[in-house]
Short mmCIF file of C-alpha atoms in Angstrom, two decimals:
data_model
loop_
_atom_site.label_atom_id
_atom_site.label_comp_id
_atom_site.label_asym_id
_atom_site.label_seq_id
_atom_site.Cartn_x
_atom_site.Cartn_y
_atom_site.Cartn_z
CA MET E 1 -0.10 0.13 0.06
CA ARG E 2 2.75 2.28 0.98
CA ARG E 3 4.30 1.71 -2.42
CA ARG E 4 1.37 2.59 -4.39
CA LEU E 5 0.59 5.89 -2.37
CA ALA E 6 4.35 6.86 -3.42
CA LEU E 7 3.27 6.74 -7.10
CA ALA E 8 1.23 9.82 -6.06
CA LYS E 9 4.52 11.75 -5.80
CA VAL E 10 4.90 11.19 -9.73
CA SER E 11 4.06 13.93 -12.16
CA PRO E 12 0.69 13.35 -14.15
CA LYS E 13 2.69 13.65 -17.28
CA LEU E 14 4.71 10.76 -16.50
CA LEU E 15 1.98 8.64 -15.03
CA ASP E 16 0.19 9.12 -18.60
CA LEU E 17 3.21 8.22 -20.30
CA TYR E 18 3.35 4.96 -18.41
CA CYS E 19 -0.41 4.17 -19.06
CA LYS E 20 0.45 4.64 -22.87
CA GLU E 21 3.22 2.09 -22.10
CA GLU E 22 5.86 4.27 -23.20
CA MET E 23 7.57 3.94 -19.65
CA THR E 24 8.31 0.76 -17.82
CA PHE E 25 7.26 0.44 -14.15
CA GLU E 26 10.65 0.35 -12.93
CA GLN E 27 11.32 3.72 -14.64
CA LEU E 28 7.99 4.99 -13.29
CA SER E 29 8.85 3.97 -9.65
CA ALA E 30 12.46 5.35 -9.69
CA PHE E 31 10.72 8.83 -9.78
CA THR E 32 9.21 8.54 -6.48
CA VAL E 33 12.37 9.36 -4.87
CA SER E 34 11.30 13.28 -5.68
CA ASP E 35 8.30 15.21 -5.03
CA ASP E 36 9.33 17.78 -7.57
CA HIS E 37 7.27 17.19 -10.76
CA GLU E 38 9.03 19.98 -12.71
CA ARG E 39 12.39 18.48 -11.81
CA GLN E 40 10.91 14.71 -12.70
CA GLU E 41 9.89 15.75 -16.15
CA GLN E 42 13.19 17.82 -16.72
CA VAL E 43 15.28 14.68 -15.88
CA TRP E 44 12.87 12.33 -17.97
CA ASN E 45 13.17 14.71 -21.26
CA GLY E 46 16.82 15.34 -20.79
CA LEU E 47 17.91 11.63 -20.98
CA SER E 48 18.83 9.76 -23.79
CA THR E 49 16.02 7.17 -24.84
CA TRP E 50 18.70 4.60 -24.59
CA ASP E 51 19.88 6.10 -21.10
CA ARG E 52 16.80 6.10 -19.26
CA HIS E 53 17.44 3.33 -16.70
CA ALA E 54 15.97 3.52 -13.22
CA SER E 55 19.39 4.02 -11.41
CA ARG E 56 20.20 7.04 -13.78
CA ILE E 57 17.04 8.49 -13.20
CA LYS E 58 17.39 8.24 -9.32
CA SER E 59 20.93 9.28 -9.51
CA ASN E 60 19.99 12.33 -11.56
CA LEU E 61 17.04 13.16 -9.03
CA LEU E 62 19.00 12.64 -5.85
CA THR E 63 22.06 15.25 -6.47
CA ASP E 64 22.12 16.06 -2.38
CA GLU E 65 21.34 12.36 -1.54
CA VAL E 66 23.57 9.26 -1.65
CA ALA E 67 22.29 5.64 -2.41
CA SER E 68 22.97 2.71 -0.30
CA THR E 69 24.95 1.29 -3.17
CA ASP E 70 27.46 4.28 -3.28
CA ARG E 71 30.96 2.93 -2.68
CA ARG E 72 31.18 5.71 0.38
CA VAL E 73 28.27 4.02 2.25
CA LYS E 74 29.58 0.54 1.56
CA PHE E 75 32.79 1.84 3.01
CA VAL E 76 31.55 2.92 6.33
CA GLY E 77 29.62 -0.07 6.80
CA GLY E 78 26.19 0.37 5.10
CA LEU E 79 23.40 2.61 5.99
CA ASP E 80 23.02 1.10 9.70
CA ALA E 81 26.48 2.25 10.42
CA TYR E 82 25.81 5.31 9.42
CA GLU E 83 22.54 5.67 11.08
CA GLN E 84 24.23 4.72 14.53
CA VAL E 85 26.39 7.97 14.35
CA GLY E 86 23.16 10.10 13.88
CA GLY E 87 22.90 10.10 10.27
CA THR E 88 19.45 10.35 8.42
CA VAL E 89 18.01 7.83 6.10
CA ARG E 90 15.31 7.90 3.63
CA ARG E 91 14.00 4.39 2.73
CA ASP E 92 13.57 3.24 -0.90
CA LEU E 93 10.20 1.76 -0.89
CA PHE E 94 10.95 0.19 -4.50
CA ASP E 95 14.17 -1.21 -3.43
CA ALA E 96 13.85 -5.09 -3.04
CA ASP E 97 17.01 -5.22 -0.80
CA GLY E 98 15.49 -2.59 1.54
CA GLY E 99 18.07 -0.01 0.31
CA GLY E 100 17.69 3.70 0.82
CA TYR E 101 19.69 7.05 0.91
CA ALA E 102 21.83 8.81 3.31
CA LEU E 103 20.65 12.31 3.51
CA ASP E 104 23.53 14.00 5.60
CA VAL E 105 26.11 14.12 2.67
CA ALA E 106 28.63 15.90 4.88
CA LEU E 107 28.49 13.48 7.91
CA LEU E 108 29.04 10.49 5.34
CA ASP E 109 31.98 12.19 3.92
CA ARG E 110 33.31 12.92 7.32
CA LEU E 111 33.09 9.19 8.23
CA VAL E 112 34.92 8.02 5.14
CA SER E 113 37.70 10.69 5.36
CA GLU E 114 38.09 9.31 9.56
CA LYS E 115 38.30 5.66 8.21
CA LEU E 116 40.55 6.47 5.36
CA GLU E 117 42.82 8.67 7.52
CA GLU E 118 42.94 5.51 10.05
CA ALA E 119 44.07 3.29 7.21
CA THR E 120 47.09 5.52 6.37
CA VAL E 121 48.54 5.28 9.55
CA PRO E 122 50.42 1.94 9.17
CA TYR E 123 51.69 2.98 5.76
CA ARG E 124 52.90 6.47 7.02
CA GLN E 125 55.15 4.37 9.48
CA GLN E 126 56.78 2.53 6.69
CA GLY E 127 58.91 4.99 5.34
CA TRP E 128 56.98 6.23 2.43
CA LYS E 129 57.76 9.92 1.11
CA TRP E 130 54.08 10.29 1.19
CA VAL E 131 50.62 8.47 1.73
CA GLU E 132 47.39 10.16 0.12
CA ALA E 133 43.83 8.86 0.64
CA THR E 134 40.66 9.39 -1.47
CA SER E 135 37.18 8.00 -1.72
CA GLU E 136 37.70 7.16 -5.20
CA ARG E 137 40.54 5.94 -7.64
CA PRO E 138 42.29 9.00 -9.24
CA GLU E 139 42.67 8.59 -12.92
CA TRP E 140 45.97 10.61 -13.00
CA MET E 141 47.95 7.31 -11.18
CA PHE E 142 47.51 5.29 -14.55
CA ASN E 143 49.56 7.89 -16.09
CA VAL E 144 52.70 7.97 -13.90
CA PRO E 145 55.43 5.45 -13.24
CA ARG E 146 55.74 3.55 -10.10
CA ALA E 147 58.25 1.83 -8.01
CA TYR E 148 58.16 -2.08 -7.98
CA PRO E 149 59.13 -4.31 -5.12
CA VAL E 150 62.17 -6.69 -5.30
CA GLU E 151 61.88 -10.48 -4.38
CA VAL E 152 63.58 -11.71 -1.24
CA GLU E 153 64.40 -15.12 -0.04
CA LEU E 154 62.43 -16.80 2.76
CA SER E 155 64.06 -18.11 5.75
CA ASP E 156 64.25 -21.93 5.82
CA GLU E 157 61.83 -21.96 8.69
CA VAL E 158 59.17 -20.18 6.84
CA GLN E 159 59.90 -21.84 3.55
CA ALA E 160 59.44 -25.09 5.32
CA GLU E 161 56.02 -23.72 6.67
CA TYR E 162 55.03 -22.37 3.27
CA ASP E 163 55.70 -26.00 1.76
CA ALA E 164 53.71 -27.85 4.63
CA LEU E 165 50.93 -25.54 4.05
CA CYS E 166 50.72 -25.90 0.27
CA GLN E 167 50.49 -29.90 0.69
CA GLU E 168 47.86 -29.36 3.40
CA HIS E 169 45.86 -27.38 1.43
CA ASP E 170 46.03 -29.61 -1.57
CA GLU E 171 44.94 -32.67 0.41
CA LEU E 172 41.88 -30.89 2.03
CA ALA E 173 40.89 -29.24 -1.42
CA GLU E 174 40.84 -33.02 -2.88
CA MET E 175 38.89 -34.30 0.21
CA ILE E 176 36.50 -31.42 -0.34
CA ASN E 177 36.03 -32.23 -3.90
CA ASN E 178 35.67 -35.83 -3.20
CA GLU E 179 33.07 -34.78 -0.52
CA ALA E 180 35.05 -36.87 2.09
CA GLN E 181 36.03 -33.70 4.07
CA GLU E 182 36.05 -33.69 7.95
CA GLU E 183 34.48 -31.05 9.91
CA GLY E 184 35.89 -27.60 9.82
CA ALA E 185 37.93 -28.45 6.66
CA HIS E 186 36.52 -25.25 4.71
CA GLU E 187 37.31 -23.16 7.83
CA ARG E 188 40.93 -24.46 7.64
CA VAL E 189 41.42 -24.09 3.94
CA ASP E 190 40.56 -20.29 4.53
CA ALA E 191 42.92 -20.08 7.21
CA ILE E 192 45.59 -21.63 5.12
CA ASN E 193 45.07 -19.30 2.13
CA ARG E 194 45.27 -16.31 4.70
CA ARG E 195 48.58 -17.55 5.83
CA LEU E 196 49.75 -18.36 2.41
CA ASP E 197 49.15 -14.68 1.34
CA GLU E 198 50.92 -13.15 4.20
CA ILE E 199 54.04 -15.40 3.15
CA SER E 200 53.69 -14.29 -0.37
CA GLU E 201 53.54 -11.01 0.50
CA SER E 202 56.59 -11.20 2.54
CA LYS E 203 58.69 -12.60 -0.39
CA GLU E 204 58.58 -9.23 -1.85
CA THR E 205 59.53 -5.92 -0.07
CA TYR E 206 60.40 -2.32 -1.54
CA LEU E 207 63.80 -0.91 -1.27
CA ALA E 208 64.45 2.24 1.11
CA GLU E 209 65.38 4.42 -1.70
CA ASP E 210 62.39 3.73 -3.63
CA LYS E 211 60.25 4.36 -0.60
CA ALA E 212 61.99 7.61 -0.27
CA ARG E 213 60.97 8.85 -3.83
CA SER E 214 57.40 7.45 -4.12
CA GLY E 215 54.21 7.15 -2.21
CA ILE E 216 50.93 5.29 -1.79
CA VAL E 217 47.41 6.25 -3.04
CA LEU E 218 44.67 4.64 -0.62
CA TYR E 219 41.26 4.75 -2.42
CA VAL E 220 37.92 2.98 -2.24
CA ASN E 221 37.21 0.76 -5.03
CA TYR E 222 33.67 0.11 -6.98
CA HIS E 223 32.67 -2.24 -4.15
CA GLY E 224 33.38 -0.19 -1.34
CA LYS E 225 36.90 -1.89 -0.32
CA LEU E 226 39.72 -0.32 0.44
CA GLU E 227 42.59 -0.76 -2.11
CA ALA E 228 46.20 0.64 -2.12
CA ALA E 229 48.29 1.72 -5.11
CA ILE E 230 51.85 1.63 -3.79
CA GLY E 231 55.27 2.81 -5.31
CA ILE E 232 53.48 5.72 -7.43
CA ILE E 233 56.11 8.54 -8.65
CA ARG E 234 54.37 11.64 -9.21
CA ASN E 235 55.93 14.37 -11.26
CA GLU E 236 56.48 16.49 -8.71
CA ASP E 237 58.66 13.48 -6.89
CA GLU E 238 61.03 13.03 -10.06
CA ALA E 239 61.41 16.91 -9.98
CA ALA E 240 62.70 16.59 -6.39
CA ASP E 241 64.89 14.02 -7.31
CA ALA E 242 66.36 16.17 -9.92
CA ASP E 243 66.95 19.32 -7.81
CA GLU E 244 68.62 17.28 -5.14
CA GLY E 245 70.98 16.04 -8.12
CA GLU E 246 71.54 19.65 -8.90
CA ASN E 247 72.26 20.65 -5.19
CA GLY E 248 75.00 18.17 -4.72
CA ASN E 249 72.92 15.68 -3.21
CA ALA E 250 73.41 12.87 -5.84
CA PRO E 251 75.57 9.99 -5.36
CA ALA E 252 79.02 10.45 -6.59
CA SER E 253 78.74 8.03 -9.27
CA VAL E 254 75.96 10.47 -10.95
CA LYS E 255 78.01 13.71 -9.95
CA ALA E 256 80.93 12.63 -11.79
CA LYS E 257 81.25 13.90 -15.36
CA ASP E 258 82.53 11.99 -18.28
CA ASN E 259 85.05 14.20 -20.25
CA THR E 260 86.07 11.51 -22.42
CA SER E 261 84.87 11.56 -26.09
CA LYS E 262 81.94 9.81 -27.04
CA LEU E 263 81.19 7.88 -30.54
CA THR E 264 78.23 9.55 -31.98
CA HIS E 265 76.10 8.58 -35.06
CA PRO E 266 73.89 10.54 -37.47
CA ALA E 267 70.37 10.09 -37.29
CA THR E 268 69.62 8.54 -40.55
CA LEU E 269 72.60 6.31 -39.86
CA ILE E 270 71.02 5.08 -36.59
CA GLU E 271 67.60 4.32 -38.32
CA ASP E 272 69.56 2.51 -41.29
CA LEU E 273 71.36 0.19 -38.74
CA THR E 274 68.36 -0.58 -36.38
CA ALA E 275 66.34 -1.26 -39.27
CA GLN E 276 68.80 -3.88 -40.40
CA LYS E 277 68.74 -5.08 -36.76
CA THR E 278 65.01 -5.25 -36.64
CA ALA E 279 65.31 -7.27 -40.12
CA ALA E 280 67.85 -9.92 -38.39
CA LEU E 281 65.35 -10.14 -35.14
CA ARG E 282 62.44 -10.86 -37.45
CA VAL E 283 63.99 -13.85 -39.32
CA GLU E 284 65.63 -15.13 -36.53
CA LEU E 285 62.10 -15.28 -34.51
CA VAL E 286 60.45 -16.81 -37.29
CA HIS E 287 62.50 -20.09 -36.59
CA ASN E 288 62.07 -20.00 -32.56
CA PRO E 289 58.57 -20.48 -31.93
CA ASP E 290 59.24 -20.79 -28.30
CA VAL E 291 60.77 -17.44 -27.96
CA ALA E 292 58.07 -15.98 -30.13
CA LEU E 293 55.43 -17.41 -27.86
CA ALA E 294 56.99 -15.78 -24.72
CA ALA E 295 57.42 -12.49 -26.40
CA VAL E 296 53.74 -12.38 -27.60
CA VAL E 297 52.60 -13.27 -24.32
CA HIS E 298 55.00 -10.44 -22.72
CA ALA E 299 53.41 -7.88 -25.05
CA MET E 300 49.96 -8.74 -24.21
CA LEU E 301 50.38 -9.00 -20.37
CA LEU E 302 52.17 -5.77 -20.12
CA ARG E 303 48.73 -4.45 -21.31
CA VAL E 304 46.25 -6.36 -19.06
CA ALA E 305 48.28 -7.39 -15.93
CA TYR E 306 49.50 -4.09 -14.59
CA THR E 307 46.76 -1.49 -13.17
CA SER E 308 48.92 1.64 -13.69
CA TYR E 309 51.33 3.32 -15.87
CA VAL E 310 53.92 0.96 -17.26
CA SER E 311 57.16 2.43 -18.75
CA GLU E 312 58.26 -0.92 -20.19
CA GLN E 313 57.34 -1.72 -23.46
CA SER E 314 57.58 -4.63 -25.98
CA ALA E 315 59.76 -4.48 -29.20
CA LEU E 316 56.53 -6.44 -30.87
CA GLN E 317 54.06 -4.15 -31.99
CA VAL E 318 51.29 -6.31 -30.82
CA SER E 319 48.47 -4.39 -29.54
CA LEU E 320 45.52 -5.46 -27.39
CA THR E 321 42.53 -3.55 -26.42
CA TYR E 322 40.73 -4.52 -23.35
CA GLU E 323 37.62 -2.71 -22.35
CA ARG E 324 35.67 -3.44 -19.08
CA VAL E 325 32.16 -4.62 -19.58
CA GLU E 326 30.78 -3.71 -16.09
CA GLY E 327 29.42 -0.46 -17.45
CA SER E 328 27.22 -2.02 -20.15
CA ILE E 329 25.71 -4.43 -17.40
CA LYS E 330 22.76 -3.30 -15.34
CA SER E 331 23.53 -5.32 -12.36
CA PRO E 332 27.23 -6.60 -12.73
CA GLU E 333 27.42 -7.82 -9.31
CA LYS E 334 24.88 -10.25 -10.17
CA CYS E 335 26.62 -11.48 -13.35
CA ARG E 336 28.35 -15.10 -12.75
CA ALA E 337 30.75 -14.58 -15.85
CA VAL E 338 31.81 -11.16 -14.25
CA ALA E 339 32.62 -12.75 -10.86
CA ASP E 340 34.41 -15.56 -12.33
CA PHE E 341 36.57 -13.57 -14.43
CA ASP E 342 37.38 -11.54 -11.56
CA SER E 343 38.36 -14.65 -9.44
CA VAL E 344 40.66 -15.54 -12.60
CA GLN E 345 42.42 -12.07 -12.65
CA GLU E 346 42.90 -12.26 -8.94
CA ASN E 347 44.46 -15.85 -9.03
CA TYR E 348 46.97 -14.76 -12.16
CA GLY E 349 47.85 -11.53 -10.18
CA HIS E 350 49.52 -13.94 -7.69
CA LYS E 351 51.75 -15.50 -10.35
CA ILE E 352 52.80 -12.90 -12.71
CA PRO E 353 55.78 -10.74 -11.22
CA GLY E 354 55.12 -7.38 -9.63
CA ASN E 355 57.58 -5.68 -11.70
CA PRO E 356 56.78 -5.33 -15.36
CA ALA E 357 60.61 -5.10 -15.78
CA ASP E 358 60.97 -8.82 -14.82
CA LEU E 359 57.97 -9.99 -16.91
CA PHE E 360 59.99 -10.98 -20.11
CA GLU E 361 62.74 -13.09 -18.39
CA TRP E 362 59.90 -14.51 -16.29
CA CYS E 363 57.86 -15.34 -19.46
CA LEU E 364 61.00 -17.12 -21.19
CA ALA E 365 61.47 -19.22 -17.94
CA GLN E 366 57.79 -20.72 -18.26
CA SER E 367 56.73 -23.98 -20.16
CA ARG E 368 55.12 -23.76 -23.35
CA GLU E 369 51.97 -25.08 -21.82
CA GLU E 370 52.08 -22.55 -19.15
CA LEU E 371 52.69 -19.78 -21.89
CA LEU E 372 49.72 -20.92 -23.84
CA LEU E 373 47.63 -20.89 -20.67
CA LEU E 374 48.86 -17.09 -20.15
CA LEU E 375 48.13 -16.35 -23.90
CA ALA E 376 44.56 -17.30 -23.34
CA TYR E 377 44.35 -15.40 -20.45
CA ALA E 378 45.62 -12.20 -21.83
CA ALA E 379 43.72 -12.83 -25.16
CA ALA E 380 40.31 -13.38 -23.20
CA HIS E 381 40.54 -9.66 -22.19
CA SER E 382 40.41 -8.64 -25.68
CA VAL E 383 37.17 -10.51 -26.42
CA ASN E 384 34.27 -7.86 -27.06
CA ALA E 385 30.82 -8.86 -28.28
CA VAL E 386 29.09 -5.85 -26.69
CA GLU E 387 26.62 -4.47 -29.38
CA LYS E 388 25.89 -0.76 -28.68
CA LYS E 389 23.16 1.44 -30.38
CA PHE E 390 26.00 2.99 -32.86
CA THR E 391 28.57 0.55 -33.67
CA ASP E 392 30.72 -0.27 -36.57
CA ARG E 393 31.88 -3.79 -35.08
CA ARG E 394 29.06 -6.02 -36.62
CA SER E 395 31.52 -8.41 -38.48
CA GLY E 396 33.22 -8.50 -35.05
CA ILE E 397 30.08 -9.55 -33.17
CA GLU E 398 29.28 -11.90 -35.66
CA GLN E 399 32.57 -13.48 -35.24
CA ALA E 400 31.85 -13.87 -31.25
CA ASN E 401 29.27 -16.36 -32.37
CA GLN E 402 32.02 -18.17 -34.24
CA LEU E 403 34.05 -17.93 -31.24
CA GLY E 404 31.45 -19.15 -28.94
CA ARG E 405 30.64 -22.13 -31.18
CA ALA E 406 34.27 -23.21 -31.02
CA LEU E 407 34.36 -22.94 -27.32
CA ASN E 408 31.22 -24.91 -27.12
CA VAL E 409 29.80 -22.21 -24.75
CA ARG E 410 26.32 -22.97 -23.24
CA MET E 411 24.90 -19.33 -22.24
CA THR E 412 22.33 -21.08 -20.02
CA ASP E 413 25.13 -21.72 -17.98
CA TRP E 414 26.01 -18.03 -17.37
CA PHE E 415 22.71 -16.49 -17.83
CA GLU E 416 18.76 -17.16 -16.71
CA THR E 417 15.88 -15.44 -18.04
CA THR E 418 14.23 -13.91 -15.24
CA ALA E 419 12.00 -10.79 -14.53
CA ASP E 420 14.96 -8.72 -13.08
CA SER E 421 17.42 -9.92 -15.87
CA TYR E 422 15.05 -9.37 -18.77
CA PHE E 423 11.20 -9.10 -18.68
CA ASN E 424 11.38 -5.69 -16.57
CA HIS E 425 13.28 -3.96 -19.30
CA ILE E 426 11.11 -4.75 -22.21
CA ASN E 427 7.58 -3.56 -22.99
CA ARG E 428 4.02 -5.77 -22.68
CA GLN E 429 4.28 -6.63 -26.28
CA SER E 430 7.64 -7.72 -26.08
CA ILE E 431 6.94 -9.98 -23.34
CA ALA E 432 4.06 -11.71 -25.00
CA LEU E 433 6.19 -12.34 -28.02
CA ALA E 434 8.98 -13.84 -26.12
CA VAL E 435 6.64 -16.18 -23.91
CA ALA E 436 5.19 -16.98 -27.28
CA GLU E 437 8.43 -17.90 -28.83
CA ALA E 438 9.63 -19.71 -25.80
CA LYS E 439 6.25 -21.52 -25.08
CA GLY E 440 3.79 -21.20 -27.88
CA GLU E 441 1.17 -19.00 -28.88
CA ASP E 442 -1.44 -20.52 -26.03
CA ALA E 443 1.05 -19.45 -23.46
CA SER E 444 1.24 -15.90 -24.50
CA LEU E 445 -2.60 -15.53 -23.96
CA SER E 446 -2.06 -15.24 -20.45
CA VAL E 447 0.45 -12.44 -20.66
CA LYS E 448 -1.89 -10.67 -23.20
CA ALA E 449 -4.84 -10.97 -20.66
CA ALA E 450 -2.76 -9.28 -17.99
CA GLY E 451 -4.06 -5.68 -16.60
CA LYS E 452 -0.87 -4.11 -16.11
CA LYS E 453 2.91 -4.87 -17.07
CA THR E 454 3.81 -5.99 -13.88
CA GLU E 455 1.39 -8.58 -13.75
CA ALA E 456 2.77 -9.33 -17.25
CA VAL E 457 6.15 -9.59 -16.17
CA LEU E 458 5.08 -11.75 -13.14
CA ILE E 459 3.52 -14.37 -15.43
CA ALA E 460 6.19 -14.39 -17.88
CA ASP E 461 8.61 -14.85 -15.19
CA ARG E 462 6.67 -18.07 -13.88
CA LEU E 463 6.63 -19.45 -17.23
CA ILE E 464 10.05 -18.96 -18.40
CA VAL E 465 12.13 -19.57 -15.33
CA GLY E 466 13.93 -23.30 -15.56
CA THR E 467 13.04 -23.63 -19.34
CA GLY E 468 16.54 -22.56 -20.64
CA TRP E 469 14.90 -20.01 -23.09
CA LEU E 470 17.07 -17.23 -23.85
CA PRO E 471 16.57 -13.70 -25.46
CA ALA E 472 18.34 -13.42 -29.11
CA PRO E 473 20.88 -11.02 -28.17
CA ILE E 474 22.45 -13.29 -25.74
CA ARG E 475 22.50 -16.58 -27.73
CA ILE E 476 25.57 -17.99 -29.25
CA ALA E 477 23.90 -18.36 -32.75
CA PHE E 478 24.08 -21.61 -34.73
CA ASP E 479 26.21 -21.62 -37.99
CA PRO E 480 23.34 -21.47 -40.76
CA SER E 481 25.47 -23.27 -43.42
CA ALA E 482 26.64 -25.96 -41.09
CA GLU E 483 24.64 -29.17 -41.45
CA VAL E 484 25.37 -31.15 -38.47
CA HIS E 485 23.24 -33.40 -36.24
CA VAL E 486 23.70 -33.64 -32.49
CA GLU E 487 22.11 -34.76 -29.64
CA ILE E 488 20.51 -32.14 -27.20
CA ASP E 489 19.11 -32.38 -23.86
CA ASP E 490 15.84 -30.84 -23.07
CA ASP E 491 17.23 -27.38 -21.58
CA GLU E 492 18.78 -27.06 -25.09
CA ALA E 493 15.80 -27.95 -26.84
CA GLN E 494 13.70 -25.08 -25.36
CA SER E 495 16.09 -22.58 -26.77
CA LEU E 496 17.14 -24.63 -30.15
CA PRO E 497 14.35 -23.16 -32.54
CA MET E 498 15.22 -19.60 -31.54
CA ALA E 499 18.88 -19.67 -31.44
CA ALA E 500 18.91 -20.78 -35.34
CA GLU E 501 17.21 -17.56 -36.31
#
């Protein structure tokens, strides 16, 4: 009842659009966060037709409020923690998760600042030149160099502990996989993983001179967690180092001037000689596939494995474009594939050397099998089948279907058609057509008879969930020129006629 009453806040003009089915119920309910009809209409008319998501409408209306999903709210412990210190909250009646909005933005920012400042204390005691904290990741840190840690050997005692923990971890993992684990096995595995992470971190350390010329940026990530970018070298840090050298504070080896004559070459001769060297490198690389594989993997990993500015470059002009897809997904936190890929990235992040200058030698030391796995890992970052409203990548999107067929991808493993994932985002006519396609014309009659879109969504959700039916844009389309006969299970049979379109 409170939800229905809240709809009275919406402008009559917008209600009329909803009655004409020119607006979804999700979009309509988003306007209940504001009582200002003029502002509501202004936001609706100001948004592009392709950008009228409920979340976008809410964010544009609530310029002086902070949603419970905001990284700052998550960082301080959620709305409950914010309320406990006197913060006022306005609840969203249409939020299924019971979310709301923090109204005292100044108090929220103060809580964030206090928690960030507290997090800087241990870093300030480690000898870094500077430590900064911010509520969001600064983009400038991707365009500056950074210092990297150097590896140190573990003591015999710690190394023995590390080896024993690895063996115990493998034994427990095998028991868990075979469903023969003892009580508390999962908790023990978690404890082992934490200790292994601690030991792994102790295997790398930053040199004192690197700490003296670089610093740390602490920031709150998209998920509301604290992250640290370590070893950042700002422009002013480099300028200060240069000034110290001019003032006589540089090492003697740097201050000493070399008065001996130097052999110099004209630029045109340098170009000629290096072009001949390039030709020699190419012909030699042709005959050494192992080094070629390591070189290609090295070039690709430089682009995807390091999150900030990397001064190291590959001699190979191999380019790789990596575009994050989370911005195109309405609820990325609910996407299974995004979560799995993040997990893969985290696992590889522990294997790849922290300093990009060490990456090529490390690649050369890997087996061919390991390099192929790394090649697949790097190549996976460049896959892009996102179809935007305006795109010139039609052939690339179609090739993604070929890739999916080669990989034997079953999209039903990664996506389920539900009210939240699909039906809430299309109009009533499309809902009826989707149900007819999946279950037949007779099934769609109940959708057509529904009085409101919300009812149509609930009916469609009940009819489709569990059938394996998928919307056309997310299917891996079959090759129309292929004449193959395969056995399919019941789930696949639900989507086979549609996937062939």
